[in-house]
């Protein structure tokens, strides 16, 4: 037996794992603080629960960016978007989701937007909402996402081409 002697105390990873796994499904219900989206975000855009509004910026090309956070998981935020935007008349585009980040492009009439969430903790998500109005004759794509270029049929900015 050339095995090293076992350490007398558990490693930090081992002691954190059961707590982290146990904490996953136990986010408390979101606080339901009333808020309104800043202008020019449409008032009928469904409002995620548990929001704390942050900075709002307007760019010179007509883009409005709203930063906010929620006291809910990224998964719960994505489920809220999928369940609530379509009934309010918003068409969801093809989004992208990873373990700690998700994008949900949407449009309604000439409005184009995207909600991007980044998980900062199990029960806390940082969000960015960006909206703009399409320029007449400016195409049908979402100006907030990369333009489709090259031979690949994928709208993602990587691939075969």
PDB file of C-alpha atoms in Angstrom:
ATOM      1  CA  UNK A   1       0.000   0.000   0.000  1.00  0.00           C
ATOM      2  CA  UNK A   2       1.553   3.182  -1.251  1.00  0.00           C
ATOM      3  CA  UNK A   3      -1.707   5.128  -0.727  1.00  0.00           C
ATOM      4  CA  UNK A   4      -1.229   8.461   1.048  1.00  0.00           C
ATOM      5  CA  UNK A   5      -2.683   8.681   4.527  1.00  0.00           C
ATOM      6  CA  UNK A   6      -6.267   9.963   4.532  1.00  0.00           C
ATOM      7  CA  UNK A   7      -6.519  13.586   5.557  1.00  0.00           C
ATOM      8  CA  UNK A   8      -8.045  14.075   9.024  1.00  0.00           C
ATOM      9  CA  UNK A   9     -10.607  16.644   7.844  1.00  0.00           C
ATOM     10  CA  UNK A  10     -12.945  16.468   4.830  1.00  0.00           C
ATOM     11  CA  UNK A  11     -11.941  18.505   1.819  1.00  0.00           C
ATOM     12  CA  UNK A  12     -13.886  21.768   1.246  1.00  0.00           C
ATOM     13  CA  UNK A  13     -15.315  20.323  -1.985  1.00  0.00           C
ATOM     14  CA  UNK A  14     -16.731  17.256  -0.259  1.00  0.00           C
ATOM     15  CA  UNK A  15     -18.308  19.274   2.549  1.00  0.00           C
ATOM     16  CA  UNK A  16     -19.798  21.849   0.139  1.00  0.00           C
ATOM     17  CA  UNK A  17     -21.313  19.335  -2.294  1.00  0.00           C
ATOM     18  CA  UNK A  18     -24.218  18.009  -0.188  1.00  0.00           C
ATOM     19  CA  UNK A  19     -25.165  21.546   0.831  1.00  0.00           C
ATOM     20  CA  UNK A  20     -25.009  22.789  -2.770  1.00  0.00           C
ATOM     21  CA  UNK A  21     -27.080  19.875  -4.045  1.00  0.00           C
ATOM     22  CA  UNK A  22     -29.577  20.343  -1.224  1.00  0.00           C
ATOM     23  CA  UNK A  23     -29.854  24.090  -1.968  1.00  0.00           C
ATOM     24  CA  UNK A  24     -30.715  23.659  -5.673  1.00  0.00           C
ATOM     25  CA  UNK A  25     -34.486  23.125  -5.494  1.00  0.00           C
ATOM     26  CA  UNK A  26     -35.105  25.283  -2.438  1.00  0.00           C
ATOM     27  CA  UNK A  27     -35.151  28.848  -3.774  1.00  0.00           C
ATOM     28  CA  UNK A  28     -37.737  30.736  -1.798  1.00  0.00           C
ATOM     29  CA  UNK A  29     -40.672  32.070  -3.824  1.00  0.00           C
ATOM     30  CA  UNK A  30     -39.772  35.291  -5.618  1.00  0.00           C
ATOM     31  CA  UNK A  31     -40.648  38.503  -3.867  1.00  0.00           C
ATOM     32  CA  UNK A  32     -43.450  40.122  -5.780  1.00  0.00           C
ATOM     33  CA  UNK A  33     -42.395  43.754  -5.805  1.00  0.00           C
ATOM     34  CA  UNK A  34     -44.408  45.842  -8.262  1.00  0.00           C
ATOM     35  CA  UNK A  35     -42.338  47.625 -10.906  1.00  0.00           C
ATOM     36  CA  UNK A  36     -42.744  49.079 -14.358  1.00  0.00           C
ATOM     37  CA  UNK A  37     -40.384  48.721 -17.279  1.00  0.00           C
ATOM     38  CA  UNK A  38     -38.600  51.971 -18.162  1.00  0.00           C
ATOM     39  CA  UNK A  39     -39.679  53.722 -21.365  1.00  0.00           C
ATOM     40  CA  UNK A  40     -39.522  52.714 -24.231  1.00  0.00           C
ATOM     41  CA  UNK A  41     -39.839  49.064 -23.106  1.00  0.00           C
ATOM     42  CA  UNK A  42     -43.479  48.125 -23.780  1.00  0.00           C
ATOM     43  CA  UNK A  43     -45.596  48.034 -20.623  1.00  0.00           C
ATOM     44  CA  UNK A  44     -47.144  44.750 -21.792  1.00  0.00           C
ATOM     45  CA  UNK A  45     -43.801  42.897 -21.773  1.00  0.00           C
ATOM     46  CA  UNK A  46     -44.351  40.298 -19.012  1.00  0.00           C
ATOM     47  CA  UNK A  47     -42.498  41.195 -15.834  1.00  0.00           C
ATOM     48  CA  UNK A  48     -40.296  38.543 -14.280  1.00  0.00           C
ATOM     49  CA  UNK A  49     -40.921  38.036 -10.550  1.00  0.00           C
ATOM     50  CA  UNK A  50     -38.422  39.140  -7.922  1.00  0.00           C
ATOM     51  CA  UNK A  51     -36.901  41.951  -9.985  1.00  0.00           C
ATOM     52  CA  UNK A  52     -34.588  44.679  -8.759  1.00  0.00           C
ATOM     53  CA  UNK A  53     -34.182  47.201 -11.580  1.00  0.00           C
ATOM     54  CA  UNK A  54     -30.704  48.478 -12.338  1.00  0.00           C
ATOM     55  CA  UNK A  55     -29.254  50.860 -14.912  1.00  0.00           C
ATOM     56  CA  UNK A  56     -31.065  51.786 -18.136  1.00  0.00           C
ATOM     57  CA  UNK A  57     -29.037  53.017 -21.120  1.00  0.00           C
ATOM     58  CA  UNK A  58     -30.068  54.344 -24.516  1.00  0.00           C
ATOM     59  CA  UNK A  59     -27.626  54.035 -27.392  1.00  0.00           C
ATOM     60  CA  UNK A  60     -27.435  56.528 -30.253  1.00  0.00           C
ATOM     61  CA  UNK A  61     -28.749  53.916 -32.690  1.00  0.00           C
ATOM     62  CA  UNK A  62     -32.029  53.453 -30.791  1.00  0.00           C
ATOM     63  CA  UNK A  63     -31.205  50.488 -28.580  1.00  0.00           C
ATOM     64  CA  UNK A  64     -32.505  50.514 -25.001  1.00  0.00           C
ATOM     65  CA  UNK A  65     -30.636  48.321 -22.511  1.00  0.00           C
ATOM     66  CA  UNK A  66     -32.088  47.605 -19.063  1.00  0.00           C
ATOM     67  CA  UNK A  67     -30.045  45.782 -16.446  1.00  0.00           C
ATOM     68  CA  UNK A  68     -31.895  44.034 -13.641  1.00  0.00           C
ATOM     69  CA  UNK A  69     -31.552  41.121 -11.259  1.00  0.00           C
ATOM     70  CA  UNK A  70     -33.956  38.542  -9.883  1.00  0.00           C
ATOM     71  CA  UNK A  71     -33.954  36.518  -6.679  1.00  0.00           C
ATOM     72  CA  UNK A  72     -34.851  33.413  -8.691  1.00  0.00           C
ATOM     73  CA  UNK A  73     -32.851  30.749 -10.527  1.00  0.00           C
ATOM     74  CA  UNK A  74     -31.924  31.160 -14.190  1.00  0.00           C
ATOM     75  CA  UNK A  75     -34.075  28.089 -14.968  1.00  0.00           C
ATOM     76  CA  UNK A  76     -37.131  29.661 -13.323  1.00  0.00           C
ATOM     77  CA  UNK A  77     -36.547  32.875 -15.279  1.00  0.00           C
ATOM     78  CA  UNK A  78     -36.324  31.000 -18.585  1.00  0.00           C
ATOM     79  CA  UNK A  79     -39.489  29.035 -17.767  1.00  0.00           C
ATOM     80  CA  UNK A  80     -41.273  32.312 -16.965  1.00  0.00           C
ATOM     81  CA  UNK A  81     -40.225  33.787 -20.335  1.00  0.00           C
ATOM     82  CA  UNK A  82     -41.301  30.682 -22.298  1.00  0.00           C
ATOM     83  CA  UNK A  83     -44.665  30.504 -20.499  1.00  0.00           C
ATOM     84  CA  UNK A  84     -45.543  34.212 -20.418  1.00  0.00           C
ATOM     85  CA  UNK A  85     -44.186  36.013 -23.495  1.00  0.00           C
ATOM     86  CA  UNK A  86     -46.088  34.063 -26.215  1.00  0.00           C
ATOM     87  CA  UNK A  87     -49.547  34.546 -24.580  1.00  0.00           C
ATOM     88  CA  UNK A  88     -48.766  38.298 -24.424  1.00  0.00           C
ATOM     89  CA  UNK A  89     -48.192  38.343 -28.209  1.00  0.00           C
ATOM     90  CA  UNK A  90     -44.390  38.101 -28.209  1.00  0.00           C
ATOM     91  CA  UNK A  91     -42.831  35.654 -30.666  1.00  0.00           C
ATOM     92  CA  UNK A  92     -39.813  33.872 -29.207  1.00  0.00           C
ATOM     93  CA  UNK A  93     -36.856  33.320 -31.506  1.00  0.00           C
ATOM     94  CA  UNK A  94     -34.330  30.534 -31.336  1.00  0.00           C
ATOM     95  CA  UNK A  95     -32.455  31.172 -28.127  1.00  0.00           C
ATOM     96  CA  UNK A  96     -29.312  29.726 -26.667  1.00  0.00           C
ATOM     97  CA  UNK A  97     -28.996  28.146 -23.239  1.00  0.00           C
ATOM     98  CA  UNK A  98     -26.006  26.947 -21.304  1.00  0.00           C
ATOM     99  CA  UNK A  99     -25.712  25.889 -17.694  1.00  0.00           C
ATOM    100  CA  UNK A 100     -25.227  29.424 -16.318  1.00  0.00           C
ATOM    101  CA  UNK A 101     -26.460  31.619 -19.184  1.00  0.00           C
ATOM    102  CA  UNK A 102     -29.477  31.859 -21.483  1.00  0.00           C
ATOM    103  CA  UNK A 103     -30.609  34.156 -24.318  1.00  0.00           C
ATOM    104  CA  UNK A 104     -34.250  34.540 -25.341  1.00  0.00           C
ATOM    105  CA  UNK A 105     -34.713  36.676 -28.483  1.00  0.00           C
ATOM    106  CA  UNK A 106     -38.251  37.918 -29.084  1.00  0.00           C
ATOM    107  CA  UNK A 107     -40.258  40.228 -31.312  1.00  0.00           C
ATOM    108  CA  UNK A 108     -43.703  41.766 -31.483  1.00  0.00           C
ATOM    109  CA  UNK A 109     -44.621  43.916 -34.468  1.00  0.00           C
ATOM    110  CA  UNK A 110     -41.596  46.074 -35.235  1.00  0.00           C
ATOM    111  CA  UNK A 111     -40.156  45.598 -31.728  1.00  0.00           C
ATOM    112  CA  UNK A 112     -37.077  43.379 -31.495  1.00  0.00           C
ATOM    113  CA  UNK A 113     -35.598  42.338 -28.195  1.00  0.00           C
ATOM    114  CA  UNK A 114     -33.570  39.856 -26.242  1.00  0.00           C
ATOM    115  CA  UNK A 115     -33.547  38.822 -22.596  1.00  0.00           C
ATOM    116  CA  UNK A 116     -30.171  37.458 -21.466  1.00  0.00           C
ATOM    117  CA  UNK A 117     -29.817  35.890 -18.049  1.00  0.00           C
ATOM    118  CA  UNK A 118     -26.597  34.932 -16.299  1.00  0.00           C
ATOM    119  CA  UNK A 119     -26.800  32.885 -13.126  1.00  0.00           C
ATOM    120  CA  UNK A 120     -24.811  34.614 -10.394  1.00  0.00           C
ATOM    121  CA  UNK A 121     -25.893  32.233  -7.594  1.00  0.00           C
ATOM    122  CA  UNK A 122     -28.331  29.339  -7.372  1.00  0.00           C
ATOM    123  CA  UNK A 123     -31.192  31.709  -6.465  1.00  0.00           C
ATOM    124  CA  UNK A 124     -29.953  34.914  -8.104  1.00  0.00           C
ATOM    125  CA  UNK A 125     -29.797  35.854 -11.785  1.00  0.00           C
ATOM    126  CA  UNK A 126     -28.405  38.944 -13.497  1.00  0.00           C
ATOM    127  CA  UNK A 127     -30.435  39.990 -16.544  1.00  0.00           C
ATOM    128  CA  UNK A 128     -29.994  42.255 -19.518  1.00  0.00           C
ATOM    129  CA  UNK A 129     -33.030  43.317 -21.549  1.00  0.00           C
ATOM    130  CA  UNK A 130     -32.311  44.987 -24.883  1.00  0.00           C
ATOM    131  CA  UNK A 131     -35.054  46.329 -27.150  1.00  0.00           C
ATOM    132  CA  UNK A 132     -35.150  48.317 -30.362  1.00  0.00           C
ATOM    133  CA  UNK A 133     -37.592  49.016 -33.172  1.00  0.00           C
ATOM    134  CA  UNK A 134     -36.865  47.590 -36.606  1.00  0.00           C
ATOM    135  CA  UNK A 135     -36.091  50.062 -39.333  1.00  0.00           C
ATOM    136  CA  UNK A 136     -38.670  49.768 -42.153  1.00  0.00           C
ATOM    137  CA  UNK A 137     -37.096  47.834 -45.007  1.00  0.00           C
ATOM    138  CA  UNK A 138     -34.162  46.934 -42.782  1.00  0.00           C
ATOM    139  CA  UNK A 139     -34.718  43.194 -42.976  1.00  0.00           C
ATOM    140  CA  UNK A 140     -36.527  40.729 -40.786  1.00  0.00           C
ATOM    141  CA  UNK A 141     -33.692  39.544 -38.575  1.00  0.00           C
ATOM    142  CA  UNK A 142     -33.134  40.471 -34.956  1.00  0.00           C
ATOM    143  CA  UNK A 143     -30.564  43.317 -34.943  1.00  0.00           C
ATOM    144  CA  UNK A 144     -29.497  42.259 -31.450  1.00  0.00           C
ATOM    145  CA  UNK A 145     -28.163  38.924 -32.667  1.00  0.00           C
ATOM    146  CA  UNK A 146     -25.281  38.300 -35.079  1.00  0.00           C
ATOM    147  CA  UNK A 147     -26.261  38.537 -38.731  1.00  0.00           C
ATOM    148  CA  UNK A 148     -26.297  35.289 -40.674  1.00  0.00           C
ATOM    149  CA  UNK A 149     -23.236  35.167 -42.930  1.00  0.00           C
ATOM    150  CA  UNK A 150     -21.530  32.413 -44.834  1.00  0.00           C
ATOM    151  CA  UNK A 151     -22.525  29.000 -46.170  1.00  0.00           C
ATOM    152  CA  UNK A 152     -23.611  27.459 -42.848  1.00  0.00           C
ATOM    153  CA  UNK A 153     -27.414  27.322 -42.426  1.00  0.00           C
ATOM    154  CA  UNK A 154     -26.944  27.925 -38.719  1.00  0.00           C
ATOM    155  CA  UNK A 155     -27.643  31.469 -37.433  1.00  0.00           C
ATOM    156  CA  UNK A 156     -24.941  30.951 -34.807  1.00  0.00           C
ATOM    157  CA  UNK A 157     -21.722  32.900 -35.360  1.00  0.00           C
ATOM    158  CA  UNK A 158     -19.661  29.714 -35.654  1.00  0.00           C
ATOM    159  CA  UNK A 159     -19.938  26.513 -37.636  1.00  0.00           C
ATOM    160  CA  UNK A 160     -18.807  25.201 -40.995  1.00  0.00           C
ATOM    161  CA  UNK A 161     -18.001  28.506 -42.645  1.00  0.00           C
TER     162      UNK A 161
END
